[in-house]
Short mmCIF file of C-alpha atoms in Angstrom, two decimals:
data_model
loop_
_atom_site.label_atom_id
_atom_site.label_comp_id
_atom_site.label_asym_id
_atom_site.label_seq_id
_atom_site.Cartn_x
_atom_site.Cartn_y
_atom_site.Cartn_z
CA UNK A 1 51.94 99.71 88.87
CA UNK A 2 54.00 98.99 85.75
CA UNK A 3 56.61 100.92 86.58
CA UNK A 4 56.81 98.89 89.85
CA UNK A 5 56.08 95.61 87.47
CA UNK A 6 59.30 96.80 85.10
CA UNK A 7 61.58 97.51 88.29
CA UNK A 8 60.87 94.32 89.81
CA UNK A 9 61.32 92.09 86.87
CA UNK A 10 64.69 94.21 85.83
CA UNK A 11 66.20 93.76 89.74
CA UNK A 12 65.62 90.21 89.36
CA UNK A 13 67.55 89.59 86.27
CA UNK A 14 70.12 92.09 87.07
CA UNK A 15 70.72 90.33 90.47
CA UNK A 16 71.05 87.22 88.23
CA UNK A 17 74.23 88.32 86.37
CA UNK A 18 75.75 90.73 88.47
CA UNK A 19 75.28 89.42 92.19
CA UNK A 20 76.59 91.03 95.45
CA UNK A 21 78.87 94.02 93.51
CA UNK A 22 82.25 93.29 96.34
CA UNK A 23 83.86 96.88 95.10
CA UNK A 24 80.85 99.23 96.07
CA UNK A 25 78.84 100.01 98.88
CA UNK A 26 76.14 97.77 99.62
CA UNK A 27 72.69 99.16 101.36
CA UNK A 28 72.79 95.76 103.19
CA UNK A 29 76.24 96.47 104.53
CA UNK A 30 74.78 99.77 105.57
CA UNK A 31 72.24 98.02 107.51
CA UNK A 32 74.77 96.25 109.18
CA UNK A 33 76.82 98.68 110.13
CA UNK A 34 73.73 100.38 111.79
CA UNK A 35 72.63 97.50 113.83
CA UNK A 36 76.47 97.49 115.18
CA UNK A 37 76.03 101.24 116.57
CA UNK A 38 72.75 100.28 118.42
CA UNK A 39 74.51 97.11 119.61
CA UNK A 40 78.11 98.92 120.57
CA UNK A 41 75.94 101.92 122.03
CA UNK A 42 73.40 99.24 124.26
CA UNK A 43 75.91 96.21 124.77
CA UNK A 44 78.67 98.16 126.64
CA UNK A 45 78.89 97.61 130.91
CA UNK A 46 76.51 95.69 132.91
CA UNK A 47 73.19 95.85 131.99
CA UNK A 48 70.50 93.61 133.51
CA UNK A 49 68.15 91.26 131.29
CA UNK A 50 65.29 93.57 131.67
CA UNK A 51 67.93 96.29 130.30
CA UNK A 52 68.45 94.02 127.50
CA UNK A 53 65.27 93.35 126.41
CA UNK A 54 64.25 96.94 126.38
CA UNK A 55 67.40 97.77 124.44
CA UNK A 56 66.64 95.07 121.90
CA UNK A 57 63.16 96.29 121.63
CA UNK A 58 64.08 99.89 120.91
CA UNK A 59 66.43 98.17 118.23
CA UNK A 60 64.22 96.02 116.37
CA UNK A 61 61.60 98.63 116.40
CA UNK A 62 63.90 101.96 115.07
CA UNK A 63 66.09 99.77 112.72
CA UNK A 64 63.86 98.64 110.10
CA UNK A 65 61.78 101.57 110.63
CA UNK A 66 63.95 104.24 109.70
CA UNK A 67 65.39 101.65 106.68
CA UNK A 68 61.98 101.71 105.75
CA UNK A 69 61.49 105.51 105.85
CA UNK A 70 65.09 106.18 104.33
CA UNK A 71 63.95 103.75 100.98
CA UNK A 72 61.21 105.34 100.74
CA UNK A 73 62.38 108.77 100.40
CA UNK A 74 64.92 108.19 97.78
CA UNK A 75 62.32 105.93 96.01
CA UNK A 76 60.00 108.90 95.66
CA UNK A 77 62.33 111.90 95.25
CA UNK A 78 63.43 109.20 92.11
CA UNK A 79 60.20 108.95 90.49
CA UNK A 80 59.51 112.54 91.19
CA UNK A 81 62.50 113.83 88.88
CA UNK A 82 61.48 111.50 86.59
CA UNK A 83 59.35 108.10 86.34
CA UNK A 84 62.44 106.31 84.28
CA UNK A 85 64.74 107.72 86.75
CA UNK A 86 62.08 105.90 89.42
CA UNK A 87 62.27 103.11 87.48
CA UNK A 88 65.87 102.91 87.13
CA UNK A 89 66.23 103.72 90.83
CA UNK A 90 63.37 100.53 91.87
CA UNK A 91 65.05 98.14 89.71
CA UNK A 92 68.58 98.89 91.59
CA UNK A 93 66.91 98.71 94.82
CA UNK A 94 65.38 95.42 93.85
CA UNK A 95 68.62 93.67 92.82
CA UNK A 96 70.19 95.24 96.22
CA UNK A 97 67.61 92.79 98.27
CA UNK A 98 67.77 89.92 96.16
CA UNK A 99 70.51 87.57 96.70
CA UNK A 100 70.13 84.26 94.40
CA UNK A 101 73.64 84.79 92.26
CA UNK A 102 75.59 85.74 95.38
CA UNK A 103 74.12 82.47 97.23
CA UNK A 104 75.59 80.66 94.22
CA UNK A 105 78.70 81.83 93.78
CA UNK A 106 79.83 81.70 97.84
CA UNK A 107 78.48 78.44 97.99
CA UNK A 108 80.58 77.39 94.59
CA UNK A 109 83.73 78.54 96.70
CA UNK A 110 83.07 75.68 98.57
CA UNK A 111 82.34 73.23 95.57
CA UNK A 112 86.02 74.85 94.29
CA UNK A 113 87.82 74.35 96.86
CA UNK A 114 86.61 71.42 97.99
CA UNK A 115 87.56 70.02 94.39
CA UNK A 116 90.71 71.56 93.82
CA UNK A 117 92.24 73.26 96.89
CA UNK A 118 91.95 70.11 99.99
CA UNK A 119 90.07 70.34 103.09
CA UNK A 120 91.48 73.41 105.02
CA UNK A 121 90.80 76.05 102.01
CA UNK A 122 87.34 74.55 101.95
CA UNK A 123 86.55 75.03 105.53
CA UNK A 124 88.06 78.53 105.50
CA UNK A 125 85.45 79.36 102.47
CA UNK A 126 82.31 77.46 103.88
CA UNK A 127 83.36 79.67 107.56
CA UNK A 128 82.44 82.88 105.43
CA UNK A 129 78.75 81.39 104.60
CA UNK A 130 78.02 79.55 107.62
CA UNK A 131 77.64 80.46 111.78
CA UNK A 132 78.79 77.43 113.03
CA UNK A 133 82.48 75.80 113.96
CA UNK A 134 84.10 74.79 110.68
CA UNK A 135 87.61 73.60 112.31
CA UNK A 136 86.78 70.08 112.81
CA UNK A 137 84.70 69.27 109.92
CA UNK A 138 85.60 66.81 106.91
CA UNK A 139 84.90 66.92 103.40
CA UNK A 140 81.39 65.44 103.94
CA UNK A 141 81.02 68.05 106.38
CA UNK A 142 81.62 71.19 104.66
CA UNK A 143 79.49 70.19 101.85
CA UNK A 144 76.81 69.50 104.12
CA UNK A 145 77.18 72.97 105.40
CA UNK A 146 77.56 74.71 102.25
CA UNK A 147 74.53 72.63 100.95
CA UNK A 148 72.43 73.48 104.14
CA UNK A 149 73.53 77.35 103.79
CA UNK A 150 72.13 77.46 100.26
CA UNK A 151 68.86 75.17 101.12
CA UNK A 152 67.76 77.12 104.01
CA UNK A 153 68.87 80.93 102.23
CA UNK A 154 66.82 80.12 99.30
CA UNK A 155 63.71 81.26 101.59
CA UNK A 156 65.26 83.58 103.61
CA UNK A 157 67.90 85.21 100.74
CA UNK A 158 65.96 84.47 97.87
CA UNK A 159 62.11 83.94 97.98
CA UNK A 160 60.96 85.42 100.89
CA UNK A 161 62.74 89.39 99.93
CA UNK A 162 60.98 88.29 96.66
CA UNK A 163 57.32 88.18 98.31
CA UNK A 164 57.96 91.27 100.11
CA UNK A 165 59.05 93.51 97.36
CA UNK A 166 56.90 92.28 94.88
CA UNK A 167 54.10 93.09 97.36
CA UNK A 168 54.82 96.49 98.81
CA UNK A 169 57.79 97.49 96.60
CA UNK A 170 61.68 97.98 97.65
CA UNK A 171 60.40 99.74 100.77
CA UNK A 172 58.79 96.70 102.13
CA UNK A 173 61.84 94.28 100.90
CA UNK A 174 64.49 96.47 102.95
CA UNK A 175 62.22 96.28 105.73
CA UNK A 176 62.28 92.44 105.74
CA UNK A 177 66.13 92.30 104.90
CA UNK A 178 66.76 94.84 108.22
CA UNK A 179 65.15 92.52 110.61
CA UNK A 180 66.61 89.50 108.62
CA UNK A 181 70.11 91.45 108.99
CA UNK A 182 69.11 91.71 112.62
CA UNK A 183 68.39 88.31 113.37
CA UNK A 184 71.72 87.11 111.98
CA UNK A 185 73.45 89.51 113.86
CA UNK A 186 72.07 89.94 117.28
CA UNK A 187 69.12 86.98 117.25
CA UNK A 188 71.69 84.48 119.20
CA UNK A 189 70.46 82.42 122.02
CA UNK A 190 73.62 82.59 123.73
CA UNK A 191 75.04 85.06 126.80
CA UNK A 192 75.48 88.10 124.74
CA UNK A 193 72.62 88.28 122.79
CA UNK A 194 70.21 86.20 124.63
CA UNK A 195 67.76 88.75 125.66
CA UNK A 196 69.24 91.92 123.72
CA UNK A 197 68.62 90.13 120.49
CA UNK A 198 65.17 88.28 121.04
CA UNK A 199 62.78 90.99 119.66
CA UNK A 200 64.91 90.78 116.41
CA UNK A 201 64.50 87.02 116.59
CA UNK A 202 60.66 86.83 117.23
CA UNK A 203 60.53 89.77 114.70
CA UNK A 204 62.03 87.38 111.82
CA UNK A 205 60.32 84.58 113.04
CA UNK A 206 56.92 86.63 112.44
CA UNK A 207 58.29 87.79 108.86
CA UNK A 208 59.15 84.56 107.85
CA UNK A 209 56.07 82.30 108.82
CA UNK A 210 54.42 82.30 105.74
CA UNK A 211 57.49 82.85 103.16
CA UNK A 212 59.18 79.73 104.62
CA UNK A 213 56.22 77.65 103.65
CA UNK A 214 55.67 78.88 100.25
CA UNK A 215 59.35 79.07 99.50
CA UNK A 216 58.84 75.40 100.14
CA UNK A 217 56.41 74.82 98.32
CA UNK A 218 57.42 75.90 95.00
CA UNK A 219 60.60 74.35 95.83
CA UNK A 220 59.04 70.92 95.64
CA UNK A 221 56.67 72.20 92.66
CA UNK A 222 60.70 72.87 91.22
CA UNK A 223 61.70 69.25 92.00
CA UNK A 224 58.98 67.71 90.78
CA UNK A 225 59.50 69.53 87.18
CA UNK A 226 63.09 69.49 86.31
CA UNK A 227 65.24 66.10 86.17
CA UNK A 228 67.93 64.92 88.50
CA UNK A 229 65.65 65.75 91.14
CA UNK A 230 63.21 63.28 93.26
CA UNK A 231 59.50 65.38 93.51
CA UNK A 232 57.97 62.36 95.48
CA UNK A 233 60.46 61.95 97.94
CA UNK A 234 61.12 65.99 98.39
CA UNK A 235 57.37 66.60 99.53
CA UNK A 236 57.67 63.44 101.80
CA UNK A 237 60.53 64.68 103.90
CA UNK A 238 59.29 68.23 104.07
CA UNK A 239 55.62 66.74 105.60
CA UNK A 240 58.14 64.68 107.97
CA UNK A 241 61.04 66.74 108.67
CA UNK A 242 59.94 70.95 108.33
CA UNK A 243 59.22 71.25 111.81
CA UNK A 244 62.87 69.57 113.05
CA UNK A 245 64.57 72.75 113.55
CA UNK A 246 64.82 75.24 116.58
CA UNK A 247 63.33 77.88 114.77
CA UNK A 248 60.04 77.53 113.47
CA UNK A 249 60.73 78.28 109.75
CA UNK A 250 64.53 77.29 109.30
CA UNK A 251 64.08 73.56 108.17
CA UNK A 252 61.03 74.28 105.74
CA UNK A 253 63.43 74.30 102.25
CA UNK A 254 66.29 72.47 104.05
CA UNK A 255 63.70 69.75 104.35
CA UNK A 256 62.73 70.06 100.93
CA UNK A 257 66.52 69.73 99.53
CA UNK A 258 66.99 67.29 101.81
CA UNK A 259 63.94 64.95 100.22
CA UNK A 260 64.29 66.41 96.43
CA UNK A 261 68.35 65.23 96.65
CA UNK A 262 67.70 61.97 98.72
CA UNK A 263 70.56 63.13 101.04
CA UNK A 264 70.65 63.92 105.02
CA UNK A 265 71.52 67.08 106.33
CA UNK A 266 71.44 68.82 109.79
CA UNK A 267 72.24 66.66 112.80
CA UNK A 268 74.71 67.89 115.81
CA UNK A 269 77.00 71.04 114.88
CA UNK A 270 79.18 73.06 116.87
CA UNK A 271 78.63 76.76 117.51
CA UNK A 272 80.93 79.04 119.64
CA UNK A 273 82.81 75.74 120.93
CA UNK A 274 79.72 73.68 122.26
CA UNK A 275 78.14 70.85 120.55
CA UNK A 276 74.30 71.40 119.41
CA UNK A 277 72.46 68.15 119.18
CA UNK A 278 70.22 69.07 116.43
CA UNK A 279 67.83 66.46 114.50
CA UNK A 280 68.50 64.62 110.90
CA UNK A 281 66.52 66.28 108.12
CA UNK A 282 66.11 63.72 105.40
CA UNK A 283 67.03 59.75 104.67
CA UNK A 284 70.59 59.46 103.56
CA UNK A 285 69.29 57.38 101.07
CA UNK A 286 73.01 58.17 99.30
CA UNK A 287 76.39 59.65 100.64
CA UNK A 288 76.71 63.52 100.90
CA UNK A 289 79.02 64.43 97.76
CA UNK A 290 80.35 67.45 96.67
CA UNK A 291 78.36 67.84 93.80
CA UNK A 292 75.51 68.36 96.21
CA UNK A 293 76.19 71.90 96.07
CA UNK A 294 75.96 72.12 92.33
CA UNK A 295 72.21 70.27 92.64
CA UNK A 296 71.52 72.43 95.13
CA UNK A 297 72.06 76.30 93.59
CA UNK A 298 70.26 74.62 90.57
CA UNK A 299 67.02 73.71 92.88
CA UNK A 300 67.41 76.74 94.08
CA UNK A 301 67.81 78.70 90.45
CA UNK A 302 64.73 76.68 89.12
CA UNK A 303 62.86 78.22 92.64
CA UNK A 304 63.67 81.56 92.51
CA UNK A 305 62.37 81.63 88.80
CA UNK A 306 58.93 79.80 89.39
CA UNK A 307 58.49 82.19 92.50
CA UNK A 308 59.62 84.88 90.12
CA UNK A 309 57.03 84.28 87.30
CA UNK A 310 54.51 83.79 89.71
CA UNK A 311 54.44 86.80 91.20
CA UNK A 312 54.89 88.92 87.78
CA UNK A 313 51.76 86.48 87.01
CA UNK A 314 49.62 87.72 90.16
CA UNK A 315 50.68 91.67 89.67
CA UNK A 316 49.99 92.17 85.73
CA UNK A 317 46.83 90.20 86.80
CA UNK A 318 46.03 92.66 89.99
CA UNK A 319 47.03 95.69 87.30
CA UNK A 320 44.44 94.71 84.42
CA UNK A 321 42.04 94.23 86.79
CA UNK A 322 42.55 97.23 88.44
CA UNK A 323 42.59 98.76 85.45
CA UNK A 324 45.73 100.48 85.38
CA UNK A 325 47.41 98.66 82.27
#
């Protein structure tokens, strides 16, 4: 257990000052590149929805179970040859799943170029972070986006692989970043993916039920204890507004950094060339501005630590009493 207490603590902080390495291979990209074989292999001819749904099945079930069985051989065969090499090994791992400094700096592309570079050089670097149509939007637009990207990933990139590792270990946190790869990949409700990608979907959906809410909730325990942040209004706007999403877990922290920066985010957005008429989150109690996004990684900074702490908190407490400290 301390070993695993060590390794998570040191893939945290690592992940902190090195983020996403660009020039090496990435077990995420891996993951990726796996779900695209299934989906070349299943998604080629006519296939019927029944087809589909089996296919997507199969997928969501062999994906993040062999990602699962593949971490935890190499996590074992680690800590057999030797418990530092384990150690070393977990902590590496860990920092693979976590994605706080990489959140940052793609969304500070944005904040750049937004700044310094004019409108088209900011929509081209918001397009890399976001799913939706970037050609049309203005200023106010892309740092909505960028903001929303970083509000919404600090559950699903941040927090919630956070829960899951610290819980059952790197094995368990790949297993929630395969179906979260998944769902971003294949769990689109439109022709393509409508019924080859829904087991993915309902899959992250399932995963991310509770995270959401508690990634919310210490993200308004964050805004009520650091300044330039408004605690009140951030825990009114999440009771209102956490449910105004498609998905069920989506708008829980955009909610929440919608309230805590007294902004408005959401509304209509255009994916694949149609209009979505989603709802407001928030009261734009102020204009969007660009440095939104720079409020918005720090929320997000002063989260991931607090959810951090916590759980070191909860396992050194589980250890002692288990008595293996």
């Amino acid at each position: 257990m301390e070993y695993h207490i060590i390794a998570f603590f040191a893939g945290f902080v690592l992940d902190l000052i090195i983020g996403d390495p660009y020039n090496m291979p990435h077990p995420i990209r891996l993951i990726g590149k796996y779900i695209s074989v299934f989906e070349n292999d299943f998604l080629r001819g006519y296939r019927s929805a029944a087809d589909d749904l089996k296919n997507g099945i199969i997928t969501a079930v062999l994906v993040p179970l062999t990602t699962v069985l593949a971490v935890a051989a190499a996590l074992s065969l680690a800590y057999f040859i030797h418990p530092i090499v384990g150690v070393m090994v977990e902590a590496i791992m860990t920092y693979y799943i976590l994605a706080t400094k990489s959140l940052k700096d793609e969304s500070m592309k944005v904040y750049y170029a937004l700044k310094y570079e004019g409108l088209e050089a900011s929509r081209k670097a918001v397009s890399m972070i976001v799913g939706r149509d970037t050609n049309s939007l203005d200023e106010t637009g892309v740092a909505k986006a960028a903001i929303e990207t970083v509000a919404e990933n600090t559950s699903d990139g941040v927090i919630a692989p956070m829960l899951f590792t610290a819980l059952g270990g790197p094995a368990l946190g790949f297993l929630y970043k395969a179906v979260n790869t998944m769902d971003s990949m294949i769990g689109y409700k439109n022709d393509k993916y409508l019924y080859f990608g829904r087991a993915a979907a309902k899959m992250d959906d399932v995963l991310n039920f509770l995270p959401a809410r508690i990634s919310a909730g210490f993200m308004i325990f964050a805004a009520y204890m650091a300044s330039g942040f408004n605690g009140p209004n951030a825990k009114y706007i999440y009771l209102r507004d956490r449910y105004k999403h498609a998905s069920p877990n989506s708008a829980h922290t955009e909610a929440v950094s919608a309230g805590a920066l007294e902004i408005q985010l959401a509304g209509p957005a255009s994916y694949f060339g149609k209009i979505h008429e989603k709802e407001y989150i928030g009261d734009p109690l102020r204009p969007v501005e660009v440095e939104d996004i720079r409020r918005v990684n720090r929320l997000m900074y002063i989260t991931a630590w607090i959810s951090e702490i916590l759980c070191l908190i909860i396992m050194i407490v589980i250890a002692v009493l288990a008595g293996l400290f």
